[in-house]
Amino acid sequence: MKKHLLIILAIICLGTGVAFAQKSTIKGTVTDAASKEAIPGASVRIKGSSIGTSTDANGQFTISASASDQLVFSYTGYKPLTITVGNNLTVDIKMEKDINTLSEVVLIGTRSAGRVKLETAVPVDVVNIAKASVSTGRLDITDILNYSAPSFNYNKQSGSDGADHVELGTLRGLGPDQTLVLINGKRRHQTAFVSVFGTRGRGNSGTDLSSIPAAAIDRVEILRDGASAQYGSDAIAGVINLVLKKTVNEFTINGGYSGYYDPEFNSRNALAKGQYPHGGAIDGNAVAFDANYGIALGKNNGFINFSADYANNGKTYRQTHDTAFSNPKALPLNNVRRANGDGSANSFDLFFNNELPIAGTRTTFYSFGGYSRKNSDDYAFTRNFSGSPGRFPTDASGNLIPVPGIIINTPDGDSYYNPIIQTHNTDASLALGLKGTVGKDVDWDLSNNIGNNSFHFFGDKTFNASLGADKTHFDDGGSQFLQNTTNLNFSKHLNDVFAGLNIGAGAEYRYERYKINAGEPDSYSNYNEAKATGSQGFPGYQPTDAVNAHRSVEGIYLDLEADITKKWLIDYANRLEHYSDFGFNYSTKFATRYKITDNFNIRGSVGTGFRAPSLQQINYSSSFTNVQGGVISEVKIAPNYSPITKAAGIPNLKQETSTNAGIGFTYKPIPELSITTDGYLIKVKDRVVLSGQFSASDNTLDPTLLAALNALHVSAAQFFANAVNTTNTGLDVVIEYNKKIGDNRIRVLFAGNFQHMKINKINYPSKLSGTDLLKQTFLSDREQKFILASAPPQKLSLNPEYGYKSLTVGTRFTYFGKIVLLGYGQNFDGIHPVVPLDADANTTVPDQYNYSGKVVSDLYFTYKLSKSAHVSIGSDNIFNVHPELGAVLAAKGYAYNNETGGPFDAVQMGQNGRRLFARIGFNF
């Protein structure tokens, strides 16, 4: 018996020795078959075993295997590849992209190498900007995303002191500054601009996407879930990640034209001749050009990719044509804002993206950044001599001094001028970093990202009436915002823990600085007490408004992402941050996804979030001319530390905090069809908003506040405050079908967002809560409607597209749900606003504007002229749909009693109507 055991043992040992002898060290590199670029993080496993590794930053791997072993290579977005080792000691693998999943791979919301969007724990939209821009005349990224993503919303402002000139979008019904924007996964700085007027983002700053050329962007990833625990402040509503292009040896150039043909509201066709400025039958004419080219660097798949674009947009002019009250589409003569419409702008942007592996190491240097300059020109509210002669230059006898080209005489004997607000919006950014692998597959990333935005105001074709008629152009001053962010991140994937565990950890240091620079003295000074102070339209920032504020932020995070099994994924993220101006904040998030079947997943998340009050909100200061319902007054927006603010009992601003929850599913019943549905709940406490205007003539105000107002000689003051708690609930649905049959291509995309917001509580300061009047002044019914109207209750989009060989034809139907806003009312204060009926001045009705739901229809054709050229033509809003008139139709005498001073508020599809476009592109 012992002899037999010894024989068996010898055989086992011999077999084991032979097996060990047959093991060899296999090395190799995994690259993209088309671009020849290295693929870091690709999985290399021995088939049928738990032994495996992954490629480093240079796409290289080392594994021990026998000749008979099969190596399985896999990476998200690529077709899996299996090879037998045989006698090869070096195995170089070229992986081909999987066109069915490539565009679905997302990097946002995860610290691992990326996942197909249908298998993420939280909802992510992926928008191919190049493809989306071909089928529309919309030039700005924000505008394109508005018609591409279900819960993204954007409304073009008009006549709102600079908000006309930045493109601030929102996610899931929250504010522009409650969405974090990243570029290549790195935090993007915000604009220096603070939105004071307009129906979107009042009191907010945000990230201006228009400063980034569309030609530089490969795709946009939109994370529709709170992510403060992963990325820090501003991610309450979600995160937008712009992924830059990496292409090389490919030159792309595009050119396009668009213009608005709106015979229904173009001021050119108004019956009140000589009362309104106007352009041609087609206005808002825009031309745009962009180019992109990449150069390969070195021998290790390095590259540098350059992008540039130029755009020039003309003004639009919109009024109702008829002034007869009997016509349901008529409003009275608009002498509040005669030049109503979008401003003009020209912009030039440069951007680059670069990676350079360092030879002989596992380290890669990378950088990206750019420069943009946008000059804008827009009309402010009209100054009419009959209503406000103190805002005009006059002689010693009080007679109007005529200034040709600026002051215009009307057929009915009045004179007016339209002050012009010009802005120079300059943006510069640069990110530098090193990333690589150290030790046993520990990935690291060290970066520094600096960005600066300068937003400068000028007044043109306007007057400081106290100065006289000679000077008509003023330097009004401006603001700057600088942000510098340093990150150190580590990531380690453990294949043998559960079915895979990824550990992410890191630290961040951020420095922020905000400046306000005073304008020239003539822009704000008064040289004749009988006349209005400062340049009309936008009085310059005063020396008392000037500020130079800064703060620092330190943060650390830990993120655990585990495939508990091949079906069950969990993600647990934690982040602790410290702000030098208000202290600590801790956020946490738990998300999970479970594969019920291979094509049906359920997912959900719950977490906390925060948004620090911006330096802009804490420090913004301005003394300006306000127009409410045609009444012009001088108003002071006081910074948080101002004596006026303290006299009003406004406490120091603190962070907004949130609780987020979401649940949904993804379903792919057949390869061509995918369905995602996600519900969400977002509770936000202490949202920072801009209060109403407290008047120096209100004797019910606290005596200390009245004394502070009178000391500054202003008619009213308003403040930033943590004023409201809100709850957003919503549902996002995305259904996509793609099918190719021979030369025929069919694509249908449905995207829908259903949302509701509720104001749970208004946080009145004790000094401003003694009466209903004080409470309403702090946050009036009108202001509450603005908050609730941050997104329509429904936004539905259906985009069917058919292609045959070189031709593609598509339509897009977008439904914007009903929006309700309030006007200023007959007292021009927005407090319980009512207006008298035209037929009976003794009867009043609510000053409420009901913008009913509307469908916007787009039509486009794209034809591929050759392998390197294509052309597109079409029309956005082909049926020339507009919002309802922004007026009480039974009380038209109080029309233009809204924010814009025009026939419409900035809602839904905007006011410009049908847009025609043509594009041509070349690819070499």
Short mmCIF file of N, CA and C in Angstrom, two decimals, residues 467-596:
data_model
loop_
_atom_site.label_atom_id
_atom_site.label_comp_id
_atom_site.label_asym_id
_atom_site.label_seq_id
_atom_site.Cartn_x
_atom_site.Cartn_y
_atom_site.Cartn_z
N LEU A 467 -23.73 114.40 -17.23
CA LEU A 467 -22.48 114.80 -17.86
C LEU A 467 -22.71 115.59 -19.15
N GLY A 468 -23.82 115.31 -19.85
CA GLY A 468 -24.11 115.98 -21.09
C GLY A 468 -24.20 115.00 -22.25
N ALA A 469 -24.11 115.55 -23.47
CA ALA A 469 -24.36 114.76 -24.67
C ALA A 469 -23.10 114.34 -25.39
N ASP A 470 -21.93 114.82 -24.97
CA ASP A 470 -20.73 114.59 -25.75
C ASP A 470 -20.19 113.16 -25.62
N LYS A 471 -20.34 112.57 -24.47
CA LYS A 471 -19.77 111.24 -24.25
C LYS A 471 -20.86 110.19 -24.36
N THR A 472 -20.63 109.18 -25.24
CA THR A 472 -21.65 108.16 -25.49
C THR A 472 -21.13 106.74 -25.32
N HIS A 473 -19.89 106.59 -24.87
CA HIS A 473 -19.32 105.26 -24.63
C HIS A 473 -18.61 105.26 -23.28
N PHE A 474 -18.86 104.22 -22.47
CA PHE A 474 -18.35 104.19 -21.10
C PHE A 474 -17.75 102.83 -20.78
N ASP A 475 -16.67 102.87 -20.01
CA ASP A 475 -16.09 101.65 -19.44
C ASP A 475 -16.75 101.45 -18.08
N ASP A 476 -17.60 100.42 -17.97
CA ASP A 476 -18.39 100.20 -16.76
C ASP A 476 -17.72 99.29 -15.74
N GLY A 477 -16.49 98.83 -16.04
CA GLY A 477 -15.84 97.92 -15.11
C GLY A 477 -16.29 96.49 -15.32
N GLY A 478 -15.84 95.60 -14.46
CA GLY A 478 -16.19 94.20 -14.63
C GLY A 478 -15.70 93.35 -13.48
N SER A 479 -15.70 92.05 -13.70
CA SER A 479 -15.34 91.11 -12.65
C SER A 479 -14.44 90.02 -13.22
N GLN A 480 -13.72 89.35 -12.31
CA GLN A 480 -12.84 88.25 -12.69
C GLN A 480 -13.00 87.13 -11.67
N PHE A 481 -12.91 85.90 -12.16
CA PHE A 481 -12.92 84.75 -11.27
C PHE A 481 -11.80 83.81 -11.68
N LEU A 482 -10.93 83.49 -10.72
CA LEU A 482 -9.82 82.57 -10.95
C LEU A 482 -9.97 81.36 -10.05
N GLN A 483 -9.69 80.20 -10.61
CA GLN A 483 -9.73 78.96 -9.83
C GLN A 483 -8.53 78.10 -10.18
N ASN A 484 -7.83 77.63 -9.17
CA ASN A 484 -6.69 76.73 -9.36
C ASN A 484 -6.93 75.47 -8.53
N THR A 485 -6.92 74.33 -9.20
CA THR A 485 -7.23 73.06 -8.53
C THR A 485 -6.09 72.08 -8.72
N THR A 486 -5.60 71.55 -7.62
CA THR A 486 -4.55 70.53 -7.64
C THR A 486 -5.13 69.22 -7.11
N ASN A 487 -4.96 68.14 -7.87
CA ASN A 487 -5.50 66.83 -7.50
C ASN A 487 -4.41 65.78 -7.47
N LEU A 488 -4.51 64.87 -6.52
CA LEU A 488 -3.70 63.65 -6.51
C LEU A 488 -4.64 62.49 -6.28
N ASN A 489 -4.73 61.60 -7.27
CA ASN A 489 -5.66 60.47 -7.21
C ASN A 489 -4.92 59.15 -7.34
N PHE A 490 -5.42 58.16 -6.62
CA PHE A 490 -4.90 56.80 -6.71
C PHE A 490 -6.05 55.84 -6.98
N SER A 491 -5.75 54.79 -7.74
CA SER A 491 -6.76 53.78 -8.04
C SER A 491 -6.10 52.42 -8.13
N LYS A 492 -6.72 51.45 -7.50
CA LYS A 492 -6.20 50.08 -7.51
C LYS A 492 -7.34 49.12 -7.75
N HIS A 493 -7.19 48.27 -8.78
CA HIS A 493 -8.20 47.26 -9.07
C HIS A 493 -7.71 45.91 -8.57
N LEU A 494 -8.53 45.27 -7.74
CA LEU A 494 -8.21 43.96 -7.17
C LEU A 494 -9.11 42.92 -7.82
N ASN A 495 -8.52 42.11 -8.71
CA ASN A 495 -9.32 41.13 -9.43
C ASN A 495 -9.80 39.98 -8.54
N ASP A 496 -9.05 39.70 -7.47
CA ASP A 496 -9.36 38.53 -6.66
C ASP A 496 -10.22 38.85 -5.44
N VAL A 497 -10.73 40.07 -5.33
CA VAL A 497 -11.67 40.41 -4.26
C VAL A 497 -13.06 40.50 -4.87
N PHE A 498 -13.96 39.68 -4.34
CA PHE A 498 -15.28 39.52 -4.95
C PHE A 498 -15.08 39.15 -6.43
N ALA A 499 -15.85 39.79 -7.32
CA ALA A 499 -15.63 39.59 -8.75
C ALA A 499 -14.83 40.77 -9.32
N GLY A 500 -14.24 41.54 -8.43
CA GLY A 500 -13.46 42.71 -8.82
C GLY A 500 -13.78 43.87 -7.91
N LEU A 501 -12.75 44.48 -7.33
CA LEU A 501 -12.92 45.63 -6.45
C LEU A 501 -11.99 46.73 -6.90
N ASN A 502 -12.53 47.93 -7.06
CA ASN A 502 -11.71 49.08 -7.41
C ASN A 502 -11.72 50.05 -6.23
N ILE A 503 -10.53 50.41 -5.78
CA ILE A 503 -10.39 51.35 -4.68
C ILE A 503 -9.85 52.66 -5.24
N GLY A 504 -10.57 53.71 -5.01
CA GLY A 504 -10.13 55.04 -5.43
C GLY A 504 -9.98 55.94 -4.22
N ALA A 505 -8.89 56.67 -4.17
CA ALA A 505 -8.66 57.60 -3.06
C ALA A 505 -7.86 58.77 -3.58
N GLY A 506 -8.01 59.91 -2.91
CA GLY A 506 -7.26 61.06 -3.38
C GLY A 506 -7.48 62.28 -2.52
N ALA A 507 -6.82 63.34 -2.92
CA ALA A 507 -6.90 64.61 -2.21
C ALA A 507 -6.94 65.75 -3.22
N GLU A 508 -7.51 66.87 -2.78
CA GLU A 508 -7.64 68.03 -3.67
C GLU A 508 -7.39 69.30 -2.88
N TYR A 509 -6.70 70.24 -3.52
CA TYR A 509 -6.56 71.58 -2.97
C TYR A 509 -7.02 72.57 -4.04
N ARG A 510 -7.87 73.49 -3.63
CA ARG A 510 -8.41 74.45 -4.60
C ARG A 510 -8.29 75.87 -4.03
N TYR A 511 -7.85 76.76 -4.88
CA TYR A 511 -7.77 78.18 -4.52
C TYR A 511 -8.68 78.95 -5.46
N GLU A 512 -9.47 79.87 -4.90
CA GLU A 512 -10.40 80.67 -5.70
C GLU A 512 -10.22 82.15 -5.37
N ARG A 513 -10.36 82.98 -6.41
CA ARG A 513 -10.26 84.42 -6.21
C ARG A 513 -11.32 85.12 -7.06
N TYR A 514 -11.99 86.09 -6.48
CA TYR A 514 -13.02 86.85 -7.18
C TYR A 514 -12.75 88.34 -7.03
N LYS A 515 -12.78 89.04 -8.15
CA LYS A 515 -12.53 90.47 -8.16
C LYS A 515 -13.66 91.22 -8.84
N ILE A 516 -13.94 92.40 -8.35
CA ILE A 516 -14.76 93.38 -9.06
C ILE A 516 -13.91 94.62 -9.24
N ASN A 517 -13.84 95.10 -10.48
CA ASN A 517 -13.07 96.30 -10.81
C ASN A 517 -14.03 97.43 -11.14
N ALA A 518 -13.79 98.58 -10.53
CA ALA A 518 -14.67 99.73 -10.77
C ALA A 518 -14.54 100.23 -12.20
N GLY A 519 -15.61 100.82 -12.68
CA GLY A 519 -15.59 101.44 -13.99
C GLY A 519 -14.95 102.82 -13.93
N GLU A 520 -14.90 103.46 -15.08
CA GLU A 520 -14.37 104.83 -15.09
C GLU A 520 -15.35 105.74 -14.35
N PRO A 521 -14.87 106.83 -13.75
CA PRO A 521 -15.76 107.70 -12.96
C PRO A 521 -17.00 108.18 -13.69
N ASP A 522 -16.87 108.47 -14.98
CA ASP A 522 -18.04 108.97 -15.73
C ASP A 522 -19.14 107.92 -15.83
N SER A 523 -18.82 106.65 -15.62
CA SER A 523 -19.83 105.61 -15.77
C SER A 523 -20.76 105.52 -14.56
N TYR A 524 -20.35 106.08 -13.42
CA TYR A 524 -21.18 105.98 -12.22
C TYR A 524 -21.40 107.31 -11.50
N SER A 525 -20.70 108.37 -11.87
CA SER A 525 -20.75 109.63 -11.13
C SER A 525 -21.96 110.47 -11.52
N ASN A 526 -22.31 111.39 -10.62
CA ASN A 526 -23.36 112.37 -10.91
C ASN A 526 -22.75 113.77 -10.87
N TYR A 527 -22.95 114.51 -11.98
CA TYR A 527 -22.40 115.86 -12.09
C TYR A 527 -23.50 116.93 -12.07
N ASN A 528 -24.75 116.48 -11.92
CA ASN A 528 -25.89 117.39 -11.89
C ASN A 528 -27.04 116.68 -11.18
N GLU A 529 -27.34 117.10 -9.96
CA GLU A 529 -28.31 116.37 -9.14
C GLU A 529 -29.70 116.33 -9.76
N ALA A 530 -29.95 117.18 -10.73
CA ALA A 530 -31.26 117.15 -11.39
C ALA A 530 -31.35 116.03 -12.43
N LYS A 531 -30.22 115.37 -12.68
CA LYS A 531 -30.17 114.33 -13.70
C LYS A 531 -29.87 112.98 -13.06
N ALA A 532 -30.18 111.93 -13.82
CA ALA A 532 -29.91 110.58 -13.37
C ALA A 532 -28.41 110.33 -13.26
N THR A 533 -28.04 109.43 -12.37
CA THR A 533 -26.64 109.14 -12.10
C THR A 533 -26.11 108.05 -13.02
N GLY A 534 -24.89 108.25 -13.52
CA GLY A 534 -24.19 107.20 -14.24
C GLY A 534 -24.69 106.95 -15.64
N SER A 535 -23.96 106.10 -16.35
CA SER A 535 -24.34 105.76 -17.72
C SER A 535 -25.61 104.93 -17.70
N GLN A 536 -26.52 105.23 -18.61
CA GLN A 536 -27.81 104.55 -18.67
C GLN A 536 -27.66 103.16 -19.29
N GLY A 537 -28.45 102.22 -18.81
CA GLY A 537 -28.40 100.84 -19.29
C GLY A 537 -27.71 99.95 -18.30
N PHE A 538 -26.43 100.25 -18.01
CA PHE A 538 -25.67 99.53 -17.00
C PHE A 538 -24.69 100.50 -16.36
N PRO A 539 -25.07 101.14 -15.24
CA PRO A 539 -24.13 102.05 -14.59
C PRO A 539 -22.88 101.29 -14.15
N GLY A 540 -21.75 101.96 -14.22
CA GLY A 540 -20.50 101.29 -13.90
C GLY A 540 -20.40 100.87 -12.45
N TYR A 541 -19.60 99.84 -12.21
CA TYR A 541 -19.29 99.46 -10.83
C TYR A 541 -18.57 100.63 -10.17
N GLN A 542 -18.94 100.91 -8.93
CA GLN A 542 -18.34 102.01 -8.20
C GLN A 542 -17.16 101.53 -7.36
N PRO A 543 -16.30 102.47 -6.94
CA PRO A 543 -15.18 102.06 -6.08
C PRO A 543 -15.65 101.33 -4.82
N THR A 544 -16.83 101.67 -4.32
CA THR A 544 -17.35 100.96 -3.14
C THR A 544 -17.79 99.54 -3.48
N ASP A 545 -17.96 99.23 -4.77
CA ASP A 545 -18.32 97.87 -5.19
C ASP A 545 -17.08 97.00 -5.36
N ALA A 546 -15.92 97.63 -5.53
CA ALA A 546 -14.70 96.88 -5.83
C ALA A 546 -14.38 95.90 -4.72
N VAL A 547 -13.90 94.72 -5.11
CA VAL A 547 -13.60 93.67 -4.14
C VAL A 547 -12.47 92.80 -4.68
N ASN A 548 -11.71 92.23 -3.77
CA ASN A 548 -10.68 91.25 -4.11
C ASN A 548 -10.73 90.19 -3.02
N ALA A 549 -11.52 89.15 -3.25
CA ALA A 549 -11.76 88.13 -2.23
C ALA A 549 -11.19 86.80 -2.67
N HIS A 550 -10.80 85.98 -1.72
CA HIS A 550 -10.26 84.68 -2.07
C HIS A 550 -10.56 83.68 -0.95
N ARG A 551 -10.42 82.41 -1.26
CA ARG A 551 -10.57 81.36 -0.27
C ARG A 551 -9.83 80.12 -0.74
N SER A 552 -9.63 79.19 0.18
CA SER A 552 -8.99 77.93 -0.16
C SER A 552 -9.89 76.78 0.29
N VAL A 553 -9.74 75.65 -0.42
CA VAL A 553 -10.56 74.47 -0.14
C VAL A 553 -9.64 73.25 -0.15
N GLU A 554 -9.76 72.43 0.90
CA GLU A 554 -9.03 71.16 0.94
C GLU A 554 -10.04 70.03 1.01
N GLY A 555 -9.76 68.95 0.30
CA GLY A 555 -10.69 67.82 0.32
C GLY A 555 -9.97 66.50 0.17
N ILE A 556 -10.55 65.46 0.76
CA ILE A 556 -10.08 64.08 0.58
C ILE A 556 -11.27 63.21 0.27
N TYR A 557 -11.04 62.12 -0.46
CA TYR A 557 -12.15 61.23 -0.79
C TYR A 557 -11.69 59.78 -0.78
N LEU A 558 -12.66 58.89 -0.59
CA LEU A 558 -12.46 57.45 -0.69
C LEU A 558 -13.66 56.87 -1.42
N ASP A 559 -13.38 56.10 -2.47
CA ASP A 559 -14.44 55.54 -3.32
C ASP A 559 -14.18 54.06 -3.50
N LEU A 560 -15.15 53.25 -3.11
CA LEU A 560 -15.06 51.79 -3.25
C LEU A 560 -16.11 51.34 -4.25
N GLU A 561 -15.66 50.69 -5.31
CA GLU A 561 -16.57 50.19 -6.34
C GLU A 561 -16.32 48.69 -6.51
N ALA A 562 -17.32 47.90 -6.16
CA ALA A 562 -17.12 46.44 -6.11
C ALA A 562 -18.15 45.72 -6.96
N ASP A 563 -17.66 44.80 -7.80
CA ASP A 563 -18.53 43.82 -8.43
C ASP A 563 -18.63 42.66 -7.43
N ILE A 564 -19.66 42.72 -6.58
CA ILE A 564 -19.80 41.68 -5.56
C ILE A 564 -19.90 40.31 -6.23
N THR A 565 -20.66 40.25 -7.28
CA THR A 565 -20.70 39.10 -8.17
C THR A 565 -20.69 39.65 -9.59
N LYS A 566 -20.75 38.78 -10.57
CA LYS A 566 -20.81 39.25 -11.95
C LYS A 566 -22.10 40.00 -12.24
N LYS A 567 -23.08 39.86 -11.35
CA LYS A 567 -24.37 40.51 -11.56
C LYS A 567 -24.56 41.75 -10.69
N TRP A 568 -23.88 41.79 -9.54
CA TRP A 568 -24.19 42.81 -8.54
C TRP A 568 -23.02 43.77 -8.37
N LEU A 569 -23.28 45.05 -8.64
CA LEU A 569 -22.29 46.12 -8.51
C LEU A 569 -22.72 47.07 -7.40
N ILE A 570 -21.78 47.47 -6.55
CA ILE A 570 -22.07 48.50 -5.56
C ILE A 570 -20.97 49.55 -5.61
N ASP A 571 -21.32 50.77 -5.27
CA ASP A 571 -20.37 51.88 -5.24
C ASP A 571 -20.64 52.68 -3.97
N TYR A 572 -19.61 52.89 -3.17
CA TYR A 572 -19.72 53.61 -1.91
C TYR A 572 -18.68 54.71 -1.91
N ALA A 573 -19.13 55.98 -1.93
CA ALA A 573 -18.22 57.12 -2.05
C ALA A 573 -18.36 58.03 -0.83
N ASN A 574 -17.24 58.60 -0.41
CA ASN A 574 -17.22 59.51 0.74
C ASN A 574 -16.26 60.65 0.44
N ARG A 575 -16.63 61.84 0.88
CA ARG A 575 -15.77 63.00 0.63
C ARG A 575 -15.89 63.97 1.80
N LEU A 576 -14.74 64.45 2.26
CA LEU A 576 -14.67 65.45 3.32
C LEU A 576 -13.95 66.66 2.77
N GLU A 577 -14.57 67.85 2.92
CA GLU A 577 -13.95 69.07 2.42
C GLU A 577 -13.96 70.14 3.50
N HIS A 578 -12.98 71.01 3.43
CA HIS A 578 -12.90 72.14 4.35
C HIS A 578 -12.75 73.43 3.55
N TYR A 579 -13.63 74.39 3.83
CA TYR A 579 -13.59 75.71 3.19
C TYR A 579 -13.10 76.73 4.20
N SER A 580 -12.18 77.57 3.77
CA SER A 580 -11.60 78.54 4.69
C SER A 580 -12.62 79.58 5.14
N ASP A 581 -13.74 79.74 4.39
CA ASP A 581 -14.70 80.78 4.76
C ASP A 581 -15.94 80.26 5.49
N PHE A 582 -16.17 78.95 5.53
CA PHE A 582 -17.31 78.51 6.35
C PHE A 582 -17.13 77.15 7.02
N GLY A 583 -16.03 76.44 6.79
CA GLY A 583 -15.79 75.24 7.56
C GLY A 583 -15.89 73.96 6.77
N PHE A 584 -16.28 72.87 7.49
CA PHE A 584 -16.24 71.53 6.94
C PHE A 584 -17.57 71.11 6.32
N ASN A 585 -17.46 70.15 5.39
CA ASN A 585 -18.65 69.47 4.87
C ASN A 585 -18.28 68.03 4.53
N TYR A 586 -19.17 67.11 4.89
CA TYR A 586 -18.96 65.69 4.59
C TYR A 586 -20.14 65.19 3.77
N SER A 587 -19.84 64.49 2.68
CA SER A 587 -20.88 63.92 1.83
C SER A 587 -20.61 62.45 1.60
N THR A 588 -21.68 61.70 1.47
CA THR A 588 -21.54 60.27 1.22
C THR A 588 -22.59 59.82 0.21
N LYS A 589 -22.30 58.72 -0.46
CA LYS A 589 -23.22 58.22 -1.48
C LYS A 589 -23.07 56.71 -1.62
N PHE A 590 -24.22 56.06 -1.75
CA PHE A 590 -24.25 54.61 -2.01
C PHE A 590 -25.07 54.38 -3.26
N ALA A 591 -24.50 53.63 -4.20
CA ALA A 591 -25.21 53.31 -5.44
C ALA A 591 -25.01 51.84 -5.75
N THR A 592 -26.00 51.26 -6.41
CA THR A 592 -25.93 49.85 -6.72
C THR A 592 -26.65 49.53 -8.02
N ARG A 593 -26.20 48.44 -8.66
CA ARG A 593 -26.86 47.93 -9.86
C ARG A 593 -26.86 46.41 -9.81
N TYR A 594 -28.01 45.84 -10.18
CA TYR A 594 -28.10 44.38 -10.18
C TYR A 594 -28.66 43.91 -11.52
N LYS A 595 -27.97 42.94 -12.11
CA LYS A 595 -28.39 42.39 -13.40
C LYS A 595 -29.39 41.25 -13.15
N ILE A 596 -30.66 41.55 -13.35
CA ILE A 596 -31.68 40.51 -13.22
C ILE A 596 -31.46 39.45 -14.29
#
